[in-house]
CSV table of C-alpha atoms and ligand atoms in Angstrom, one decimal:
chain,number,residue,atom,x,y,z
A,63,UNK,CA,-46.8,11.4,-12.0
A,64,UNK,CA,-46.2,10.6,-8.1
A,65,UNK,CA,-43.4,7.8,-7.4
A,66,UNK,CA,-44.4,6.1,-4.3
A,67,UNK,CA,-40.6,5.6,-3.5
A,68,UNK,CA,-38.8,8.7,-3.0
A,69,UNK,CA,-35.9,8.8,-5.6
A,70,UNK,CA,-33.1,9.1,-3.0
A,71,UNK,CA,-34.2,7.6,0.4
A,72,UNK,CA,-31.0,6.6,1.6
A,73,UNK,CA,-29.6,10.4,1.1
A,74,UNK,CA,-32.2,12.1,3.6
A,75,UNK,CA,-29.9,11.4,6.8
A,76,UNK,CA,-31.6,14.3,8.7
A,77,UNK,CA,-34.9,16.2,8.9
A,78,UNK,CA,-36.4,18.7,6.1
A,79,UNK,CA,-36.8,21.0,9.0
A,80,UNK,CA,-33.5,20.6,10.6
A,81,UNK,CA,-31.8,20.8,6.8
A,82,UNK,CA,-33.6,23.9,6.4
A,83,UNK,CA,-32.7,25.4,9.8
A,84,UNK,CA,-29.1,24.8,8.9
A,85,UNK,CA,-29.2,26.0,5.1
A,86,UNK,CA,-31.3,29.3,7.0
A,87,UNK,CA,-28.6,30.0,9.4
A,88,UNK,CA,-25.6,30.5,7.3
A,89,UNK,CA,-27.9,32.4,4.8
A,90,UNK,CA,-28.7,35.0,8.0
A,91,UNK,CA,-25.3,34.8,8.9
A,92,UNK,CA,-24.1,35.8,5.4
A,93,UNK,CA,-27.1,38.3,4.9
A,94,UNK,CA,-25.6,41.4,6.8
A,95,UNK,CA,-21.8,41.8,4.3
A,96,UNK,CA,-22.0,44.4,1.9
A,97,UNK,CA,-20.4,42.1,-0.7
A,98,UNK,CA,-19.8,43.2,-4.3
A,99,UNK,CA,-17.7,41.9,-7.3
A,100,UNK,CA,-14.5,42.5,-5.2
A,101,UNK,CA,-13.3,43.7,-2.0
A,102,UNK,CA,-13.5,42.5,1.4
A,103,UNK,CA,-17.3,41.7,1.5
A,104,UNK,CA,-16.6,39.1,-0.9
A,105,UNK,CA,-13.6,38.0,1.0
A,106,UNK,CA,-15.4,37.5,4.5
A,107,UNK,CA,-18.4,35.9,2.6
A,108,UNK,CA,-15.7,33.1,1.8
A,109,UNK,CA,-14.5,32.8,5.1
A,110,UNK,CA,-17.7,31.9,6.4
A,111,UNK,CA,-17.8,29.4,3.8
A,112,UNK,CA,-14.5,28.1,4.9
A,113,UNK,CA,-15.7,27.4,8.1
A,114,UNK,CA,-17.8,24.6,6.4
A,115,UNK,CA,-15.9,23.3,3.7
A,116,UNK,CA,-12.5,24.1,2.6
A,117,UNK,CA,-12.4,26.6,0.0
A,118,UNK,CA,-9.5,27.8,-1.9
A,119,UNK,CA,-9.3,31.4,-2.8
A,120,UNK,CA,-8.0,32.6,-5.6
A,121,UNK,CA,-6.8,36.4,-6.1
A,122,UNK,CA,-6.4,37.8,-9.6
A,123,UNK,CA,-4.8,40.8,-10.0
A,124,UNK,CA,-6.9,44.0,-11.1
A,125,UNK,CA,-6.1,45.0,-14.8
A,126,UNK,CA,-5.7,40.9,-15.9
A,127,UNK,CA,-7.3,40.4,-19.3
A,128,UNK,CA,-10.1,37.8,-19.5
A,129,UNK,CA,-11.3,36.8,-22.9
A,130,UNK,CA,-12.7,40.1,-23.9
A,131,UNK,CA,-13.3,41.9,-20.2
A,132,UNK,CA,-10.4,43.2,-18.0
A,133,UNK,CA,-10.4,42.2,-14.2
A,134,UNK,CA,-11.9,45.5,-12.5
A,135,UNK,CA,-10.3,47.7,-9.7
A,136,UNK,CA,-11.2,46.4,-6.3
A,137,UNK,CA,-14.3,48.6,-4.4
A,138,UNK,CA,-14.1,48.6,-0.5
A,139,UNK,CA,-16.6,50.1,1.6
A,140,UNK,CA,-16.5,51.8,5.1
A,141,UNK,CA,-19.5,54.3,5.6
A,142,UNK,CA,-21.9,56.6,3.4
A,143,UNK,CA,-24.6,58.7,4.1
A,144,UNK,CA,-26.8,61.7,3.4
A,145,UNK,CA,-27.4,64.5,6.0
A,146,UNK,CA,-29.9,67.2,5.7
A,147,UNK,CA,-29.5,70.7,6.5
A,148,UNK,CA,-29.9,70.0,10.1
A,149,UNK,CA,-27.1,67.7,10.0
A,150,UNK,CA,-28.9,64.9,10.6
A,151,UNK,CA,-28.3,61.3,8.7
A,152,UNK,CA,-31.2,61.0,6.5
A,153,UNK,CA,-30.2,58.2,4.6
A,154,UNK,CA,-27.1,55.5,6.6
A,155,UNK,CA,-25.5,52.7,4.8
A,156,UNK,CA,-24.8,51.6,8.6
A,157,UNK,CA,-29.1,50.6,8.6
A,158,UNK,CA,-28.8,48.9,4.7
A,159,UNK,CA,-26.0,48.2,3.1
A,160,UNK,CA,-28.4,48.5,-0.2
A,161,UNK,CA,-28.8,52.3,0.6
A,162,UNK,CA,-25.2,53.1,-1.2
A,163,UNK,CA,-25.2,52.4,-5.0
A,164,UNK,CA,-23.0,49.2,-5.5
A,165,UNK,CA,-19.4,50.3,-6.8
A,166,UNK,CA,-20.0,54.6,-5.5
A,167,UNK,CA,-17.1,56.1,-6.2
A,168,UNK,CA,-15.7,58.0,-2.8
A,169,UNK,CA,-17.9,61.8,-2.8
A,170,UNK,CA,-18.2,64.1,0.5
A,171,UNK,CA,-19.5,67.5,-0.7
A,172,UNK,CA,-22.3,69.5,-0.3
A,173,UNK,CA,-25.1,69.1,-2.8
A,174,UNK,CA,-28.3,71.5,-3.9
A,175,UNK,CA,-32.0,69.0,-3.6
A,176,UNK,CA,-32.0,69.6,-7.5
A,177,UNK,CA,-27.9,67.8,-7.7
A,178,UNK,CA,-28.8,64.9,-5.2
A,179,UNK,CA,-32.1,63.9,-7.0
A,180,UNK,CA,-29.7,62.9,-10.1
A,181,UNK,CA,-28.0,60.2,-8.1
A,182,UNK,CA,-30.8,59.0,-6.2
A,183,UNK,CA,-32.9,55.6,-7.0
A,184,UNK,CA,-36.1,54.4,-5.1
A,185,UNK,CA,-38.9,52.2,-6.4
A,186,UNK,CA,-41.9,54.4,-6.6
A,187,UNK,CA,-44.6,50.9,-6.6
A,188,UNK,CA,-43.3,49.9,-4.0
A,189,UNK,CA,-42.7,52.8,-1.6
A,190,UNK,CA,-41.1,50.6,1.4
A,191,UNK,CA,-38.7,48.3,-0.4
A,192,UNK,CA,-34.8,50.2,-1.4
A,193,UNK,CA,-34.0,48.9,-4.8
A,194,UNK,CA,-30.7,47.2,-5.2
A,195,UNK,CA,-28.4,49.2,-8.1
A,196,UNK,CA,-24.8,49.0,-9.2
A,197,UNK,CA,-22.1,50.6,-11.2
A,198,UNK,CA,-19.5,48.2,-12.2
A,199,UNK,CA,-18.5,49.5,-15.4
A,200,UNK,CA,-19.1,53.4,-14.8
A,201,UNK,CA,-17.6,55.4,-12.4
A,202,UNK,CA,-20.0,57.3,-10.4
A,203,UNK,CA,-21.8,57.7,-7.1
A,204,UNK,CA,-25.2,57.6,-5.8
A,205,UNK,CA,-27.9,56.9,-2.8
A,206,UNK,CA,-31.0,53.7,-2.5
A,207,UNK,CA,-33.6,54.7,-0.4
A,208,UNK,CA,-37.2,54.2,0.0
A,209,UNK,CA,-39.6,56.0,-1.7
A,210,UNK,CA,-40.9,57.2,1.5
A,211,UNK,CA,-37.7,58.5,2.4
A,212,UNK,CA,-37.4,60.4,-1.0
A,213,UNK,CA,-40.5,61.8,-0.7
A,214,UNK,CA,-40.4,63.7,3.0
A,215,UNK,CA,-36.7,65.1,1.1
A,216,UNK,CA,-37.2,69.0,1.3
A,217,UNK,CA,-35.4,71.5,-1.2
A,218,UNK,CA,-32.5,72.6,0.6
A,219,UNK,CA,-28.9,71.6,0.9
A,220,UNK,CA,-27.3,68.3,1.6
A,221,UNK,CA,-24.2,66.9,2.5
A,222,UNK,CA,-22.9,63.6,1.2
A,223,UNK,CA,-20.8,61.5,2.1
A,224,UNK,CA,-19.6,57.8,0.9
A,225,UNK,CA,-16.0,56.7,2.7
A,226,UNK,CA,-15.2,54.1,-0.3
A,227,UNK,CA,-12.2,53.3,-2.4
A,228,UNK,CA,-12.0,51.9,-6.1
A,229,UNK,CA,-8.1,51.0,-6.4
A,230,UNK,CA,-6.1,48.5,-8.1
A,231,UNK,CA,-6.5,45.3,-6.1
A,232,UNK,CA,-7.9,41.8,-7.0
A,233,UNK,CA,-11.2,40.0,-7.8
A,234,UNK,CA,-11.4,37.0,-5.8
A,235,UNK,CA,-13.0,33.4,-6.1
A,236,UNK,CA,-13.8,30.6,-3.9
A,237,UNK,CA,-13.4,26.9,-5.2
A,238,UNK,CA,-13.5,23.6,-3.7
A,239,UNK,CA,-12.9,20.4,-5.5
A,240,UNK,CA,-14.0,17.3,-4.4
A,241,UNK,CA,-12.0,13.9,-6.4
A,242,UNK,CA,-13.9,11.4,-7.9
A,243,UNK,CA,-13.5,8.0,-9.1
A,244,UNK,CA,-13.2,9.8,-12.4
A,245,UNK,CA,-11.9,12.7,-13.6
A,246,UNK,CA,-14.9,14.0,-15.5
A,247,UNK,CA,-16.2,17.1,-13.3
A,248,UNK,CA,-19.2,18.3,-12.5
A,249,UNK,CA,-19.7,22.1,-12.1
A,250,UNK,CA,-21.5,23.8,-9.3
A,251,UNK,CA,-21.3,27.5,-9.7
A,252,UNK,CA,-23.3,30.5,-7.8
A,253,UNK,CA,-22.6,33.8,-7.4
A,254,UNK,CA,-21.8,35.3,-4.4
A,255,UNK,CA,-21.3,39.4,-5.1
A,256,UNK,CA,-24.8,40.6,-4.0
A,257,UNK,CA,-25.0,42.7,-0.8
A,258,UNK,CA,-28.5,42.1,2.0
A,259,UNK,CA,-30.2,39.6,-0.9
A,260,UNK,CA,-31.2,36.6,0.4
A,261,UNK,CA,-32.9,34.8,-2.5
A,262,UNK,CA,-30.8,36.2,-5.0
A,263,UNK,CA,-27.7,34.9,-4.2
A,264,UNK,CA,-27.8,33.8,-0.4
A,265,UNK,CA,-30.3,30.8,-1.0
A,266,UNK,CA,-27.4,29.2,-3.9
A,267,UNK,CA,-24.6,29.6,-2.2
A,268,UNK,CA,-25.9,27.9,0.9
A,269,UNK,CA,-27.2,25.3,-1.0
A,270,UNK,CA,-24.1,24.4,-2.3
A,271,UNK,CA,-21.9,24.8,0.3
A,272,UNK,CA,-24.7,21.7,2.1
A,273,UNK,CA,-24.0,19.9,-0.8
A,274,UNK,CA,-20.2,20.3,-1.1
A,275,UNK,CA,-20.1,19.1,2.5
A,276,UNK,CA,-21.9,16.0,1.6
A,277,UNK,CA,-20.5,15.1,-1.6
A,278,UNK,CA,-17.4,15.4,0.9
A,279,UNK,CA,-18.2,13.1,3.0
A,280,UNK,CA,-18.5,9.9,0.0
A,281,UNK,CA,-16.6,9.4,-2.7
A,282,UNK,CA,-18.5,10.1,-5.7
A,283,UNK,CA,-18.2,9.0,-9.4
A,284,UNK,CA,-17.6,12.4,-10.4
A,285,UNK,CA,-15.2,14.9,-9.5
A,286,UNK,CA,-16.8,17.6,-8.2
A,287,UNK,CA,-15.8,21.4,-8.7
A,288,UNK,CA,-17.4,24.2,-6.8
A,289,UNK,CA,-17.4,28.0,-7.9
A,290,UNK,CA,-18.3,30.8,-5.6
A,291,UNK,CA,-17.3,33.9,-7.8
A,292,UNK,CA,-18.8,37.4,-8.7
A,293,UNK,CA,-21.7,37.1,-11.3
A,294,UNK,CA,-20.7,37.5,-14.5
A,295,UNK,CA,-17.3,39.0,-14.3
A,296,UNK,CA,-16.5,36.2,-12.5
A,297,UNK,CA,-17.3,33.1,-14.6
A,298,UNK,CA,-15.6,35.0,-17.2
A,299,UNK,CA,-12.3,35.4,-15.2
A,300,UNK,CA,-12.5,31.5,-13.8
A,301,UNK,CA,-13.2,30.2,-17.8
A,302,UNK,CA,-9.9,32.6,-18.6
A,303,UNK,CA,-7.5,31.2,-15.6
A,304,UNK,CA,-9.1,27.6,-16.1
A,305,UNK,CA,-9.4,27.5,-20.0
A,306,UNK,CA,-6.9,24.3,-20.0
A,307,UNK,CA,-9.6,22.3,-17.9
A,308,UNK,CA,-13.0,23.7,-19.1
A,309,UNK,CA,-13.1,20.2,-20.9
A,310,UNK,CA,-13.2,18.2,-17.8
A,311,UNK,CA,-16.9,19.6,-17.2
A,312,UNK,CA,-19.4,17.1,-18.6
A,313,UNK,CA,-22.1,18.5,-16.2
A,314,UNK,CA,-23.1,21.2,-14.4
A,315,UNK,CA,-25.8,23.4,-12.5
A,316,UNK,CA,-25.9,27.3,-11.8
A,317,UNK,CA,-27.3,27.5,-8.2
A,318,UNK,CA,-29.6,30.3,-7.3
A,319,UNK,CA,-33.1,32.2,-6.0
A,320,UNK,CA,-33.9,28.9,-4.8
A,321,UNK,CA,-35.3,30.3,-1.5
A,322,UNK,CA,-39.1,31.5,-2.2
A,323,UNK,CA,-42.7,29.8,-2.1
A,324,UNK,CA,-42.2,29.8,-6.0
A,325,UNK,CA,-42.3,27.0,-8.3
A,326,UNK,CA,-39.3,25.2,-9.8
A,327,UNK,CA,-37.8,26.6,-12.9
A,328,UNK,CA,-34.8,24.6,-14.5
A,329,UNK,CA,-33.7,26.6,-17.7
A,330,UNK,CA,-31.8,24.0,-19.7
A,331,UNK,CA,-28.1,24.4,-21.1
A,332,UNK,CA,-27.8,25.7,-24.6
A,333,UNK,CA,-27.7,22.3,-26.0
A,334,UNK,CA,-30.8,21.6,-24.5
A,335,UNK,CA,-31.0,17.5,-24.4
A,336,UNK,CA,-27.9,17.1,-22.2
A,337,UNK,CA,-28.1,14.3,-19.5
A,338,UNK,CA,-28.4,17.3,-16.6
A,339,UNK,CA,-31.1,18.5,-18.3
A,340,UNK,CA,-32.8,14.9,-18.5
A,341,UNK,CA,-32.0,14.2,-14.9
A,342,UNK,CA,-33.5,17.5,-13.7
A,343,UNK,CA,-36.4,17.3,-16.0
A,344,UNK,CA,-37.2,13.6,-14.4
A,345,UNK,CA,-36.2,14.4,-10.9
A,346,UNK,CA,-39.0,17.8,-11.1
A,347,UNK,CA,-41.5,15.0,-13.0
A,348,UNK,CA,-41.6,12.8,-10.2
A,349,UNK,CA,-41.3,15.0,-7.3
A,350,UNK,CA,-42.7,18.4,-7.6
A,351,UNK,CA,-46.3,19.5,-8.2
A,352,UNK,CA,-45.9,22.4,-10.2
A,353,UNK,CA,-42.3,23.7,-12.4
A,354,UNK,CA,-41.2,25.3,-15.7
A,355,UNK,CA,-38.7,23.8,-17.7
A,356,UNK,CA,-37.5,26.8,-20.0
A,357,UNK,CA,-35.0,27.0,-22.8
A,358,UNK,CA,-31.8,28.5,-22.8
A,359,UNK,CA,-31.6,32.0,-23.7
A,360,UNK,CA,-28.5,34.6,-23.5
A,361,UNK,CA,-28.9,36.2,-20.6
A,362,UNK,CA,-29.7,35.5,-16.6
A,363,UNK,CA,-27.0,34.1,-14.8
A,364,UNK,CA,-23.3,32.7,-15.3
A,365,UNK,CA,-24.7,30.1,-17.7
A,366,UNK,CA,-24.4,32.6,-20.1
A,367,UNK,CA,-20.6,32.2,-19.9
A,368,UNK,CA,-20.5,28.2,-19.7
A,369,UNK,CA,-22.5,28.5,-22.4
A,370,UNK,CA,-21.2,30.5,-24.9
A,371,UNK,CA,-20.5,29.2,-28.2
A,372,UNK,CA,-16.9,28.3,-27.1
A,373,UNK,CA,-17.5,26.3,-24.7
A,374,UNK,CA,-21.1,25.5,-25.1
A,375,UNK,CA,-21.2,23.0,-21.5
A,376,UNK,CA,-23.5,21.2,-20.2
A,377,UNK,CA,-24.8,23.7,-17.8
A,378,UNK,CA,-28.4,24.6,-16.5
A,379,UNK,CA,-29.7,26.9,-14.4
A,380,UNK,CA,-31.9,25.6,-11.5
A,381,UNK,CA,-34.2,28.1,-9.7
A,382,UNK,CA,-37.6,28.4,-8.1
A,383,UNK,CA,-39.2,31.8,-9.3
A,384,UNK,CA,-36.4,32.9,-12.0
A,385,UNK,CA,-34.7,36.5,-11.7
A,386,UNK,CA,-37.0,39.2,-12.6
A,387,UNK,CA,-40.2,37.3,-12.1
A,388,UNK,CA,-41.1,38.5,-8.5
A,389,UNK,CA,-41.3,41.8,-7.4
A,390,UNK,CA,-39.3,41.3,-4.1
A,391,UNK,CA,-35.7,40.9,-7.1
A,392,UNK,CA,-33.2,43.1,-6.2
A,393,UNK,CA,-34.6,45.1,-3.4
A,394,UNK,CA,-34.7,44.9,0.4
A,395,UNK,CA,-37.8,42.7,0.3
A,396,UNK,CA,-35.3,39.8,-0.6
A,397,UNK,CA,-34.6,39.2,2.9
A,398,UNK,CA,-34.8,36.8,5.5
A,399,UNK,CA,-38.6,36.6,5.4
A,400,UNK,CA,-38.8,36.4,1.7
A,401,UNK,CA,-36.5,33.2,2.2
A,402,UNK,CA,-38.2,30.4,4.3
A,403,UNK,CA,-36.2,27.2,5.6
A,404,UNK,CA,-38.9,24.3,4.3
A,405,UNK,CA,-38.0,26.3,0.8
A,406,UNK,CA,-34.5,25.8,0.7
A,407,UNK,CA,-34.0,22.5,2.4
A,408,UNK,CA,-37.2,21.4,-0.5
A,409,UNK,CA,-34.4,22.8,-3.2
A,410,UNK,CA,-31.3,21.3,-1.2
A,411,UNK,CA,-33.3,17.9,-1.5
A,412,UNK,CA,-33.8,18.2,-5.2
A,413,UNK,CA,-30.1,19.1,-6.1
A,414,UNK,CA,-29.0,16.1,-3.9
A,415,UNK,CA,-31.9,14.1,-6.0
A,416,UNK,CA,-30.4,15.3,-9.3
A,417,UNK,CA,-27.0,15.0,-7.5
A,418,UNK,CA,-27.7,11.3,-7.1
A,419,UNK,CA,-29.2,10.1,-10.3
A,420,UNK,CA,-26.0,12.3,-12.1
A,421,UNK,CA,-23.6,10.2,-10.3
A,422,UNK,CA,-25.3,6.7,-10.4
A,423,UNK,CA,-26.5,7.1,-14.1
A,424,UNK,CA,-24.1,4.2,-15.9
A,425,UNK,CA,-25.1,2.3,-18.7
A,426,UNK,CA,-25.0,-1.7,-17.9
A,427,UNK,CA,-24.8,-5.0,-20.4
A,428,UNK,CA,-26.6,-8.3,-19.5
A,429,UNK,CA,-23.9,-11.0,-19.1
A,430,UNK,CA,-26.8,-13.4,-20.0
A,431,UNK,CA,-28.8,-11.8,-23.1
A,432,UNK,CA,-30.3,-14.8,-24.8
A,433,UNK,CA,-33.4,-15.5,-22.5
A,434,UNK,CA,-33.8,-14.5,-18.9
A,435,UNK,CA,-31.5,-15.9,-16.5
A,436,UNK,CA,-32.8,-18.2,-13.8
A,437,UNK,CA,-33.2,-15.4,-10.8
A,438,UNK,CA,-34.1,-18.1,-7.8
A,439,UNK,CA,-30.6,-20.5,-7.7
A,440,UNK,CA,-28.9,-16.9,-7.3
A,441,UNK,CA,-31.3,-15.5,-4.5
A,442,UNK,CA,-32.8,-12.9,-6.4
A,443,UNK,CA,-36.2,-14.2,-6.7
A,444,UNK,CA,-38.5,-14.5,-3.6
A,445,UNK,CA,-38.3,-18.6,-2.9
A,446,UNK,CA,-42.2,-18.6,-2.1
A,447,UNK,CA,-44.8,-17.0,-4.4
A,448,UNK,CA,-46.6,-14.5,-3.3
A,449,UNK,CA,-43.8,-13.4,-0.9
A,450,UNK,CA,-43.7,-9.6,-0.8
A,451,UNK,CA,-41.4,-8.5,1.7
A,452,UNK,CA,-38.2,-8.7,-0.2
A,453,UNK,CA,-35.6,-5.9,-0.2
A,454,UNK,CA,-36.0,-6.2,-4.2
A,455,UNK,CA,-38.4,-5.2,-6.3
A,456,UNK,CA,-38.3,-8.3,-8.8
A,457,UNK,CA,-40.0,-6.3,-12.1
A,458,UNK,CA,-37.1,-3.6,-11.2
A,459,UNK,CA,-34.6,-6.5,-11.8
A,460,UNK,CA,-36.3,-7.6,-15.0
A,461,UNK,CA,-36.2,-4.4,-16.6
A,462,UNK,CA,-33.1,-3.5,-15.8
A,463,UNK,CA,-31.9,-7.4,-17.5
A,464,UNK,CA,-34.2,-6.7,-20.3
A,465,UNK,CA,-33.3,-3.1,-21.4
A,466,UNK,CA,-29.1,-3.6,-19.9
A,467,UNK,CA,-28.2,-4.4,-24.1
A,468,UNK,CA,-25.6,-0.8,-24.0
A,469,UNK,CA,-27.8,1.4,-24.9
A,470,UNK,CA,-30.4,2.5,-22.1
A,471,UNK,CA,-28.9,4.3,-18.9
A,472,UNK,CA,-30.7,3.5,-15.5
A,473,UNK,CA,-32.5,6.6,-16.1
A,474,UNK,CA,-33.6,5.6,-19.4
A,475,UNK,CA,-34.7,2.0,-17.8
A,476,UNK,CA,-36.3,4.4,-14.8
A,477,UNK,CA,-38.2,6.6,-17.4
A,478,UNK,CA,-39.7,3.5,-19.8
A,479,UNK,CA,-40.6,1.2,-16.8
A,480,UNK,CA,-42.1,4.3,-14.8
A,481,UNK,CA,-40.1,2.8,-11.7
A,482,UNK,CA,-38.3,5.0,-8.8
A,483,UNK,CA,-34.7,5.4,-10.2
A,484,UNK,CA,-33.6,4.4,-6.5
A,485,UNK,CA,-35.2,1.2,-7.1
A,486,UNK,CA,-33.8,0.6,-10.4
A,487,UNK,CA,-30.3,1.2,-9.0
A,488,UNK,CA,-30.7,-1.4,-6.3
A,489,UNK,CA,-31.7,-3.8,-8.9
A,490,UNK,CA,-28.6,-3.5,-10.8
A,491,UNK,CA,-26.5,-3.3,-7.9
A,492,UNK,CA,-27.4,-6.9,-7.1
A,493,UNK,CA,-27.3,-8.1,-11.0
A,494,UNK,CA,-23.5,-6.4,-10.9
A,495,UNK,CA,-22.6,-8.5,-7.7
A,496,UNK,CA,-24.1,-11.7,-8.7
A,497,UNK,CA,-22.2,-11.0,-12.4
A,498,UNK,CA,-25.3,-10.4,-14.7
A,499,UNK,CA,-24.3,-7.2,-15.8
A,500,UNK,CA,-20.9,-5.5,-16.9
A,501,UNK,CA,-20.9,-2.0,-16.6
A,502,UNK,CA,-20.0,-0.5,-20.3
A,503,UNK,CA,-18.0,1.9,-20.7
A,504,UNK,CA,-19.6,4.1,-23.8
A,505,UNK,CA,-21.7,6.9,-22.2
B,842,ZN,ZN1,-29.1,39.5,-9.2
């Protein structure tokens, strides 16, 4: 079902196409770093964030136990390449920062055809595109190419060479937190470690960082929190240093691969009927042709550590086609024509959508119950019959009187009267300032 309305009017203050030329440009300006789960990558990554919003960064110290994982050594990355007997550079991280295995440990030795082949990775279906591989956990070296490249490789001696360090240092983490009215938070996270990937990673974190910048700008109900950390690891370390807090969350969204032609997927927190999940269910309902709403499973993206039986949040996973699903994952194809602007501003608008609703989604009581209250002496009923250019929408205000008794949430009221939730607000808005509703306080 269409809504004629669009659910949040009032938050479209610019074009789709210049939103999308925005969210585009800090994704290309991000795209070249070599980032990975530490190191400076990650660290200028942020500081092109901060020029937008300002992030604090956090440093924790290499060897820090986390729950069950201990913080990593720090990798740092100058040069690598592979030159053939003719000395000449056959494979250069200086053309794709995806042609050195995430993580190498430093090498430079010569190496027989029959030695390099062990620690080199293409993707023989699709003989253009260098596939995207790490190391974290294992210390060891190796080379990404094409499989183009691989195959013109003759058997004869190489040298290689990776100018890298793996050294006690730190893991860091960008967060911003934006004051509500209340203290309840609302968690954005999105990982930020991935080198030259544009959907898989890029197209989050510029999302979120549009977002952050707006939800800046007003005072929403919610406090806001934003997390720009290394996948995995990284939730980990920020549920570790921020274990005291974790409660605070009441909502949340992981942000990412929301760049591509692909439909919406929203996997849904491990509870499964939380109000994000609702909200993001209706706002995909109402405005997009075609999505997946999937259940949660254990693996995927930082969700997996928000949700983990400990701390179980409210946490989703919003995407457009879901990791693994497209062929372009974790190669060089996810790049900045893989991405498109009218993509990612049409994801931007559906975070602020669910954004919106989230923060506007309060449960009202009728000051008048018994029978309607008379809507004309107080100006909320048109004076002439007939009359249909009010502001209001009339059957929004008697829905909202006749289903305010506690229980229903303005979404609920949305969902049951099949009404845009923008006009539903409105409605209340008006019954709040001429004293027909309270707002309750049991959510
Ligand atoms: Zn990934």
């Amino acid at each position: 079902m269409f809504l004629e309305t669009p659910i949040v009017p009032t938050l479209k203050t610019q074009s789709s196409n210049q939103m999308g030329q925005e969210l585009y440009q800090l994704i290309s300006e991000l795209y070249p770093i070599c980032r990975s789960i530490t190191g400076n990558g990650f660290r200028e990554t942020l500081k092109i964030i901060q020029k937008h919003i300002p992030l604090e960064i956090h440093e924790i110290p290499t060897g820090t136990q986390v729950f069950d994982w201990t913080v990593p050594k720090e990798w740092n990355i100058k040069d690598a390449y592979i030159k053939n007997s003719q000395g000449e550079k056959i494979v250069d991280f200086a053309n794709s920062n995806l042609h050195i295995m995430n993580y190498s440990i430093p090498v430079h030795k010569k190496v027989s055809f029959a030695e390099l082949k062990e620690h080199l990775f293409t993707i023989p279906e699709h003989p253009n595109w260098i596939p995207y591989r790490t190391s974290y956990y294992k210390e060891r070296w190796g080379f990404c190419l094409t499989h183009n490249q691989y195959l013109e490789l003759q058997d004869e001696e190489y040298e290689v060479y990776i100018d890298s360090s793996l050294e006690p240092g730190h893991l860091t983490y960008g967060e911003y937190f934006i004051p509500g009215k209340t203290t309840d938070e609302v968690l954005i996270s999105c990982h930020a470690c991935h080198p030259s990937l544009c959907n898989d990673n890029l197209s989050g974190i510029s999302i979120a960082v549009f977002l952050a910048k707006h939800l800046s700008q007003i005072t929403p109900y919610y406090s806001y929190r934003f997390v720009f950390i290394p996948g995995t690891i990284g939730s980990i370390t920020w549920l570790s240093v921020n274990e005291k807090n974790v409660s605070k969350i009441k909502h949340g969204l992981v942000l990412t691969c929301l760049g591509d032609n692909g439909n919406f997927t929203y996997k849904k927190s491990r509870r499964g009927d939380t109000e994000i999940d609702n909200i993001v269910s209706y706002v995909l309902n109402n405005t997009a042709e075609d999505y997946k709403i999937i259940d949660f499973f254990p693996y995927g993206y930082d969700e997996r550590q928000y949700c983990s039986p400990g701390f179980n949040l409210a946490v989703g996973c919003f995407m457009r086609s879901p990791h693994g699903s497209f062929p372009e994952y974790h190669t060089s194809a996810d790049n900045l024509t893989f991405v498109q602007p009218e993509y990612v501003a049409d994801s931007f608008y559906k975070c602020m959508s669910i954004l919106q609703i989230l923060d506007n989604n309060k449960i009202y009581v009728n000051q008048n119950q018994k029978c309607e209250p008379q809507l004309g002496k107080r100006g909320l009923y048109r004076a002439i019959g007939g009359q249909k250019d009010s502001e209001l929408n009339e059957m929004a205000i008697l829905w909202v009187l006749n289903l305010s008794d506690g229980e229903y949430t303005l979404l609920d009221i949305a969902k049951r009267s099949g009404m845009a939730f923008d006009e539903i607000k409105k409605a209340a808005d008006a019954l709040l300032e001429n004293g027909l509703l309270l707002e309750s306080n049991i959510k």
